[in-house]
Tab-separated table of C-alpha atoms and ligand atoms in Angstrom:
chain	number	residue	atom	x	y	z
L	25	UNK	CA	8.346	30.203	53.015
L	26	UNK	CA	10.661	27.400	54.170
L	27	UNK	CA	7.945	24.878	53.410
L	28	UNK	CA	7.455	26.361	49.915
L	29	UNK	CA	11.193	26.121	49.237
L	30	UNK	CA	11.321	22.505	50.363
L	31	UNK	CA	8.373	21.734	48.137
L	32	UNK	CA	10.100	23.342	45.103
L	33	UNK	CA	13.328	21.435	45.782
L	34	UNK	CA	11.397	18.171	46.035
L	35	UNK	CA	9.533	18.904	42.789
L	36	UNK	CA	12.753	19.838	40.995
L	37	UNK	CA	14.544	16.728	42.131
L	38	UNK	CA	11.586	14.613	41.038
L	39	UNK	CA	11.675	16.313	37.623
L	40	UNK	CA	15.381	15.805	37.239
L	41	UNK	CA	15.070	12.178	38.345
L	42	UNK	CA	12.491	11.555	35.638
L	43	UNK	CA	14.583	13.438	33.063
L	44	UNK	CA	17.618	11.352	34.004
L	45	UNK	CA	15.651	8.153	33.682
L	46	UNK	CA	14.272	9.248	30.285
L	47	UNK	CA	17.796	10.075	29.134
L	48	UNK	CA	19.110	6.781	30.523
L	49	UNK	CA	16.287	4.730	28.981
L	50	UNK	CA	17.644	2.062	26.722
L	51	UNK	CA	16.304	2.088	23.165
L	52	UNK	CA	13.759	-0.577	22.325
L	53	UNK	CA	15.463	-3.214	20.188
L	54	UNK	CA	13.572	-4.869	17.356
L	55	UNK	CA	15.334	-7.940	16.010
L	56	UNK	CA	13.921	-8.599	12.545
L	57	UNK	CA	14.738	-12.073	11.291
L	58	UNK	CA	13.978	-13.421	7.842
L	59	UNK	CA	15.032	-16.274	5.586
L	60	UNK	CA	15.607	-14.708	2.177
L	61	UNK	CA	18.319	-12.674	0.481
L	62	UNK	CA	18.865	-9.013	1.449
L	63	UNK	CA	18.089	-7.861	-2.107
L	64	UNK	CA	14.733	-9.683	-2.327
L	65	UNK	CA	11.458	-7.719	-1.836
L	66	UNK	CA	11.290	-8.764	1.823
L	67	UNK	CA	15.022	-8.179	2.379
L	68	UNK	CA	14.751	-4.655	0.984
L	69	UNK	CA	11.627	-3.991	3.065
L	70	UNK	CA	13.402	-5.011	6.257
L	71	UNK	CA	16.325	-2.704	5.430
L	72	UNK	CA	14.049	0.240	4.640
L	73	UNK	CA	12.159	-0.316	7.900
L	74	UNK	CA	15.450	-0.185	9.823
L	75	UNK	CA	16.560	2.953	7.997
L	76	UNK	CA	13.323	4.877	8.584
L	77	UNK	CA	13.016	3.815	12.220
L	78	UNK	CA	16.539	4.928	12.959
L	79	UNK	CA	15.978	8.270	11.199
L	80	UNK	CA	12.688	9.028	12.889
L	81	UNK	CA	13.062	7.414	16.287
L	82	UNK	CA	16.762	7.940	17.027
L	83	UNK	CA	17.789	6.712	20.465
L	84	UNK	CA	14.291	5.321	21.006
L	85	UNK	CA	14.190	2.258	18.771
L	86	UNK	CA	17.014	0.243	17.281
L	87	UNK	CA	16.412	-2.334	14.531
L	88	UNK	CA	18.693	-5.286	13.862
L	89	UNK	CA	18.027	-7.177	10.622
L	90	UNK	CA	19.111	-10.815	10.260
L	91	UNK	CA	18.606	-12.106	6.666
L	92	UNK	CA	19.106	-15.545	5.068
L	93	UNK	CA	17.985	-17.568	8.125
L	94	UNK	CA	21.134	-16.405	9.971
L	95	UNK	CA	19.228	-16.427	13.229
L	96	UNK	CA	16.222	-18.687	12.706
L	97	UNK	CA	14.951	-20.739	9.817
L	98	UNK	CA	11.311	-20.764	8.825
L	99	UNK	CA	10.703	-23.925	10.813
L	100	UNK	CA	11.520	-22.214	14.120
L	101	UNK	CA	11.119	-18.467	13.596
L	102	UNK	CA	7.508	-18.233	14.799
L	103	UNK	CA	8.375	-20.069	17.999
L	104	UNK	CA	11.337	-17.700	18.423
L	105	UNK	CA	8.907	-14.753	18.122
L	106	UNK	CA	6.674	-16.249	20.790
L	107	UNK	CA	9.686	-16.944	23.022
L	108	UNK	CA	10.843	-13.314	22.770
L	109	UNK	CA	14.047	-14.203	20.895
L	110	UNK	CA	13.100	-11.901	17.985
L	111	UNK	CA	10.540	-9.115	17.775
L	112	UNK	CA	9.631	-8.998	14.087
L	113	UNK	CA	9.269	-11.446	11.203
L	114	UNK	CA	7.656	-11.492	7.785
L	115	UNK	CA	6.983	-15.178	7.085
L	116	UNK	CA	5.343	-16.181	3.875
L	117	UNK	CA	1.573	-16.472	4.369
L	118	UNK	CA	1.885	-20.218	3.744
L	119	UNK	CA	3.741	-20.633	7.017
L	120	UNK	CA	0.895	-19.744	9.376
L	121	UNK	CA	-1.371	-22.720	8.765
L	122	UNK	CA	-0.768	-24.118	12.283
L	123	UNK	CA	-1.728	-20.774	13.795
L	124	UNK	CA	-4.660	-19.623	11.635
L	125	UNK	CA	-6.076	-22.130	9.111
L	126	UNK	CA	-8.044	-19.366	7.390
L	127	UNK	CA	-4.779	-17.866	6.128
L	128	UNK	CA	-4.491	-20.875	3.846
L	129	UNK	CA	-6.782	-18.942	1.514
L	130	UNK	CA	-3.604	-17.367	0.143
L	131	UNK	CA	-2.238	-20.828	-0.793
L	132	UNK	CA	-5.183	-22.016	-2.876
L	133	UNK	CA	-3.990	-22.535	-6.462
L	134	UNK	CA	-5.443	-20.257	-9.134
L	135	UNK	CA	-7.665	-18.438	-6.636
L	136	UNK	CA	-6.267	-14.973	-7.315
L	137	UNK	CA	-6.012	-13.893	-10.899
L	138	UNK	CA	-2.992	-11.626	-10.370
L	139	UNK	CA	-1.125	-9.498	-7.821
L	140	UNK	CA	-3.628	-6.660	-8.183
L	141	UNK	CA	-6.404	-9.017	-7.002
L	142	UNK	CA	-4.297	-10.055	-4.020
L	143	UNK	CA	-3.623	-6.441	-3.184
L	144	UNK	CA	-7.342	-5.619	-3.335
L	145	UNK	CA	-8.215	-8.561	-1.081
L	146	UNK	CA	-5.541	-7.600	1.446
L	147	UNK	CA	-6.877	-4.048	1.638
L	148	UNK	CA	-10.534	-4.981	2.016
L	149	UNK	CA	-12.179	-5.655	5.426
L	150	UNK	CA	-11.822	-9.461	5.134
L	151	UNK	CA	-8.110	-9.118	4.416
L	152	UNK	CA	-7.566	-6.608	7.234
L	153	UNK	CA	-9.429	-8.915	9.618
L	154	UNK	CA	-7.050	-11.768	8.766
L	155	UNK	CA	-4.189	-9.677	10.175
L	156	UNK	CA	-5.823	-10.216	13.560
L	157	UNK	CA	-6.470	-13.923	13.113
L	158	UNK	CA	-3.607	-14.959	15.396
L	159	UNK	CA	-3.994	-12.539	18.298
L	160	UNK	CA	-5.239	-15.388	20.515
L	161	UNK	CA	-1.841	-17.005	19.855
L	162	UNK	CA	-0.044	-13.749	20.788
L	163	UNK	CA	0.882	-12.935	17.179
L	164	UNK	CA	-0.187	-9.591	15.728
L	165	UNK	CA	-0.229	-9.025	11.977
L	166	UNK	CA	0.979	-5.523	11.155
L	167	UNK	CA	0.667	-5.527	7.378
L	168	UNK	CA	1.077	-7.522	4.173
L	169	UNK	CA	4.130	-7.380	1.959
L	170	UNK	CA	4.171	-8.638	-1.612
L	171	UNK	CA	6.637	-10.893	-3.291
L	172	UNK	CA	4.911	-12.277	-6.369
L	173	UNK	CA	3.270	-15.097	-8.258
L	174	UNK	CA	4.613	-18.660	-8.072
L	175	UNK	CA	6.164	-20.422	-11.062
L	176	UNK	CA	7.334	-24.015	-11.415
L	177	UNK	CA	11.023	-24.782	-11.760
L	178	UNK	CA	11.959	-28.337	-12.752
L	179	UNK	CA	14.461	-30.706	-14.289
L	180	UNK	CA	12.180	-31.201	-17.250
L	181	UNK	CA	9.879	-28.973	-19.274
L	182	UNK	CA	6.375	-28.993	-17.811
L	183	UNK	CA	3.735	-27.997	-20.318
L	184	UNK	CA	0.917	-30.152	-19.016
L	185	UNK	CA	0.129	-31.281	-15.468
L	186	UNK	CA	0.707	-34.953	-16.315
L	187	UNK	CA	4.372	-34.145	-16.973
L	188	UNK	CA	4.829	-33.289	-13.295
L	189	UNK	CA	3.653	-36.729	-12.179
L	190	UNK	CA	6.113	-38.663	-10.026
L	191	UNK	CA	8.437	-35.667	-9.566
L	192	UNK	CA	9.321	-34.444	-6.087
L	193	UNK	CA	8.940	-30.701	-5.441
L	194	UNK	CA	10.380	-28.711	-2.572
L	195	UNK	CA	7.502	-26.810	-1.002
L	196	UNK	CA	6.899	-24.572	1.974
L	197	UNK	CA	5.407	-26.207	5.029
L	198	UNK	CA	1.899	-25.846	3.628
L	199	UNK	CA	-0.796	-28.548	3.634
L	200	UNK	CA	-2.393	-26.859	0.615
L	201	UNK	CA	0.841	-27.201	-1.384
L	202	UNK	CA	1.097	-30.870	-0.351
L	203	UNK	CA	-2.444	-31.433	-1.671
L	204	UNK	CA	-1.789	-29.388	-4.799
L	205	UNK	CA	1.188	-31.558	-5.837
L	206	UNK	CA	-0.651	-34.742	-4.856
L	207	UNK	CA	-3.419	-33.638	-7.248
L	208	UNK	CA	-0.797	-33.692	-10.011
L	209	UNK	CA	0.390	-37.182	-9.057
L	210	UNK	CA	3.615	-35.578	-7.790
L	211	UNK	CA	5.035	-35.263	-4.265
L	212	UNK	CA	5.366	-32.001	-2.381
L	213	UNK	CA	8.180	-32.197	0.158
L	214	UNK	CA	7.962	-29.485	2.822
L	215	UNK	CA	11.340	-28.135	3.872
L	216	UNK	CA	12.790	-24.819	5.031
L	217	UNK	CA	13.787	-22.300	2.387
L	218	UNK	CA	17.407	-22.573	3.515
L	219	UNK	CA	17.452	-26.245	2.446
L	220	UNK	CA	15.920	-25.723	-0.982
L	221	UNK	CA	19.154	-25.240	-2.923
L	222	UNK	CA	20.825	-28.328	-1.451
L	223	UNK	CA	17.735	-30.464	-2.042
L	224	UNK	CA	17.620	-29.390	-5.694
L	225	UNK	CA	21.315	-29.876	-6.278
L	226	UNK	CA	21.461	-33.297	-4.601
L	227	UNK	CA	18.463	-34.514	-6.603
L	228	UNK	CA	16.403	-35.054	-3.436
L	229	UNK	CA	13.745	-33.079	-5.298
L	230	UNK	CA	13.373	-32.459	-9.003
L	231	UNK	CA	11.583	-29.148	-8.855
L	232	UNK	CA	10.074	-26.409	-6.766
L	233	UNK	CA	7.461	-23.620	-6.857
L	234	UNK	CA	8.472	-20.074	-6.046
L	235	UNK	CA	8.758	-16.522	-7.344
L	236	UNK	CA	11.309	-15.300	-9.852
L	237	UNK	CA	13.074	-13.257	-7.173
L	238	UNK	CA	13.483	-16.284	-4.896
L	239	UNK	CA	14.724	-18.443	-7.799
L	240	UNK	CA	17.236	-15.829	-8.930
L	241	UNK	CA	18.556	-14.821	-5.513
L	242	UNK	CA	19.286	-18.482	-4.731
L	243	UNK	CA	20.892	-18.944	-8.176
L	244	UNK	CA	18.597	-21.838	-8.987
L	245	UNK	CA	19.267	-21.304	-12.691
L	246	UNK	CA	22.551	-23.135	-12.022
L	247	UNK	CA	20.614	-26.212	-10.915
L	248	UNK	CA	17.436	-26.636	-12.949
L	249	UNK	CA	16.947	-25.684	-16.588
L	250	UNK	CA	13.165	-25.171	-16.969
L	251	UNK	CA	10.722	-22.660	-15.546
L	252	UNK	CA	7.050	-22.969	-16.455
L	253	UNK	CA	5.243	-19.671	-16.070
L	254	UNK	CA	2.064	-20.878	-14.410
L	255	UNK	CA	1.384	-17.958	-12.009
L	256	UNK	CA	-0.608	-20.588	-10.126
L	257	UNK	CA	-0.282	-19.098	-6.671
L	258	UNK	CA	1.273	-16.376	-4.586
L	259	UNK	CA	4.156	-15.860	-2.205
L	260	UNK	CA	3.310	-12.903	-0.018
L	261	UNK	CA	4.182	-12.089	3.566
L	262	UNK	CA	2.601	-11.026	6.804
L	263	UNK	CA	4.712	-8.661	8.832
L	264	UNK	CA	4.178	-9.877	12.390
L	265	UNK	CA	5.244	-9.129	15.923
L	266	UNK	CA	4.739	-10.648	19.331
L	267	UNK	CA	1.450	-9.029	20.414
L	268	UNK	CA	2.513	-8.561	24.062
L	269	UNK	CA	5.772	-6.932	22.957
L	270	UNK	CA	3.997	-4.727	20.410
L	271	UNK	CA	1.331	-3.414	22.762
L	272	UNK	CA	3.980	-2.878	25.451
L	273	UNK	CA	5.651	-0.213	23.283
L	274	UNK	CA	4.711	3.312	24.503
L	275	UNK	CA	1.814	4.659	22.475
L	276	UNK	CA	3.625	7.581	20.798
L	277	UNK	CA	6.494	5.351	19.641
L	278	UNK	CA	4.133	2.612	18.463
L	279	UNK	CA	2.124	5.133	16.420
L	280	UNK	CA	5.294	6.320	14.713
L	281	UNK	CA	6.308	2.687	14.046
L	282	UNK	CA	2.882	2.020	12.529
L	283	UNK	CA	3.207	5.066	10.268
L	284	UNK	CA	6.638	3.840	9.149
L	285	UNK	CA	5.263	0.359	8.445
L	286	UNK	CA	2.546	1.853	6.261
L	287	UNK	CA	5.171	3.722	4.278
L	288	UNK	CA	7.483	0.693	3.976
L	289	UNK	CA	4.626	-1.609	2.912
L	290	UNK	CA	3.628	0.787	0.138
L	291	UNK	CA	7.217	0.876	-1.097
L	292	UNK	CA	7.741	-2.923	-0.885
L	293	UNK	CA	4.457	-3.550	-2.657
L	294	UNK	CA	5.197	-0.983	-5.336
L	295	UNK	CA	8.652	-2.434	-6.046
L	296	UNK	CA	8.001	-6.189	-5.774
L	297	UNK	CA	6.787	-6.611	-9.362
L	298	UNK	CA	9.787	-4.668	-10.642
L	299	UNK	CA	12.193	-6.874	-8.645
L	300	UNK	CA	10.551	-10.049	-9.939
L	301	UNK	CA	10.703	-8.812	-13.542
L	302	UNK	CA	14.408	-8.012	-13.100
L	303	UNK	CA	15.008	-11.441	-11.523
L	304	UNK	CA	13.259	-13.123	-14.451
L	305	UNK	CA	15.477	-11.215	-16.869
L	306	UNK	CA	18.569	-12.163	-14.853
L	307	UNK	CA	17.616	-15.853	-15.097
L	308	UNK	CA	17.103	-15.521	-18.856
L	309	UNK	CA	20.381	-13.643	-19.286
L	310	UNK	CA	22.225	-16.439	-17.489
L	311	UNK	CA	21.455	-18.571	-20.533
L	312	UNK	CA	20.872	-21.515	-18.172
L	313	UNK	CA	17.116	-21.412	-18.107
L	314	UNK	CA	14.363	-21.913	-20.616
L	315	UNK	CA	11.051	-20.229	-19.829
L	316	UNK	CA	7.965	-22.153	-20.846
L	317	UNK	CA	4.958	-19.953	-21.552
L	318	UNK	CA	1.641	-21.760	-21.590
L	319	UNK	CA	-1.153	-21.495	-24.121
L	320	UNK	CA	-4.662	-20.799	-22.776
L	321	UNK	CA	-5.547	-24.497	-23.146
L	322	UNK	CA	-2.430	-25.635	-21.295
L	323	UNK	CA	-3.086	-23.139	-18.520
L	324	UNK	CA	-6.645	-24.381	-18.250
L	325	UNK	CA	-5.340	-27.943	-17.870
L	326	UNK	CA	-3.177	-26.864	-14.872
L	327	UNK	CA	-6.119	-25.000	-13.393
L	328	UNK	CA	-8.424	-28.005	-13.727
L	329	UNK	CA	-5.831	-30.325	-12.194
L	330	UNK	CA	-5.144	-28.133	-9.164
L	331	UNK	CA	-8.484	-26.503	-8.446
L	332	UNK	CA	-10.144	-29.519	-6.713
L	333	UNK	CA	-7.851	-28.664	-3.783
L	334	UNK	CA	-10.121	-25.711	-2.933
L	335	UNK	CA	-12.864	-28.054	-1.802
L	336	UNK	CA	-10.511	-30.010	0.401
L	337	UNK	CA	-9.715	-26.871	2.400
L	338	UNK	CA	-13.017	-25.015	2.270
L	339	UNK	CA	-14.137	-26.120	5.726
L	340	UNK	CA	-10.840	-25.064	7.348
L	341	UNK	CA	-10.587	-21.736	5.554
L	342	UNK	CA	-14.262	-20.815	5.508
L	343	UNK	CA	-16.432	-20.386	2.418
L	344	UNK	CA	-16.931	-16.696	3.268
L	345	UNK	CA	-13.194	-15.970	3.134
L	346	UNK	CA	-12.825	-17.847	-0.168
L	347	UNK	CA	-15.763	-15.945	-1.656
L	348	UNK	CA	-14.263	-12.616	-0.582
L	349	UNK	CA	-10.958	-13.601	-2.186
L	350	UNK	CA	-12.729	-14.569	-5.399
L	351	UNK	CA	-14.594	-11.240	-5.479
L	352	UNK	CA	-11.228	-9.460	-5.465
L	353	UNK	CA	-10.369	-11.096	-8.790
L	354	UNK	CA	-13.434	-9.712	-10.547
Q	420	LMR	C1	9.772	-20.149	0.809
Q	420	LMR	O1	10.003	-20.815	1.835
Q	420	LMR	O2	9.827	-20.590	-0.317
Q	420	LMR	C2	9.428	-18.681	0.970
Q	420	LMR	O3	8.481	-18.570	1.946
Q	420	LMR	C3	10.634	-17.923	1.326
Q	420	LMR	C4	10.318	-16.473	1.516
Q	420	LMR	O4	10.281	-16.037	2.662
Q	420	LMR	O5	10.122	-15.816	0.487
């Protein structure tokens, strides 16, 4: 009897010790750093992620969002992820070329006909596989988030590719973008997003390529008067985490986080086009900007000038990946 009692006491104290440690467990903190404005598609996605995580995993996971390169700029954020200084990022797909050259497929000019084609590609097996293209570098892709199609903003109206010659354009750190502007006889100057506004206002560059939402949220209408609607490429994101951190999260919590990500991605991707349309309208309403719409012939001239870049990158990206991306446009 005495032995039984001792056994019960020991079991109870073990139980209470584990309950105490569960109650004392610190929440997992996810620091989510990004470089754009809080009201951009990515900024809103990060906020929604925080809100849903804190509703559904209270006391278990805490999310801190750092927008506008407050914590890290896009030149050092991936290293910060690997060093465990942040746990989540959503860099533009153009920023992974040092980690997975095949992701440069998203940078090829005029490869995707529209956002619907990009969405299809991202949901097909080839696109899903690309989320895992950096696991050997300890980076896990969790999902894709949309922003939108790239347009050209410049000091002068650009109707034909030759008019871009000799201009300097701020670009993301993307070898494909460097080659794309070289193909126009222009110069692509890679620099972090946080330096774009200063470079445009100082005259260090005379133009840039980006989405309407990124132009408007940085108030670029105050700096450059012309936007040519080329839709020549895409700015989309990969939501990523440090793979060791991610797989270290207890399974039940990680599953809930994955379910939340699915929900947030659907919402970001549903709203991105709406946000870009509103940003375009905002730029027009400012009265500072003239939008240049291209005729079919003019558009074809831009396509012919930029498309030779595909061949330059085919070996790095892989013909199979390019073909799968092309199929998504059909
Ligand atoms: C850029 O650098 O232009 C973009 O990648 C910024 C962003 O994250 O949308």
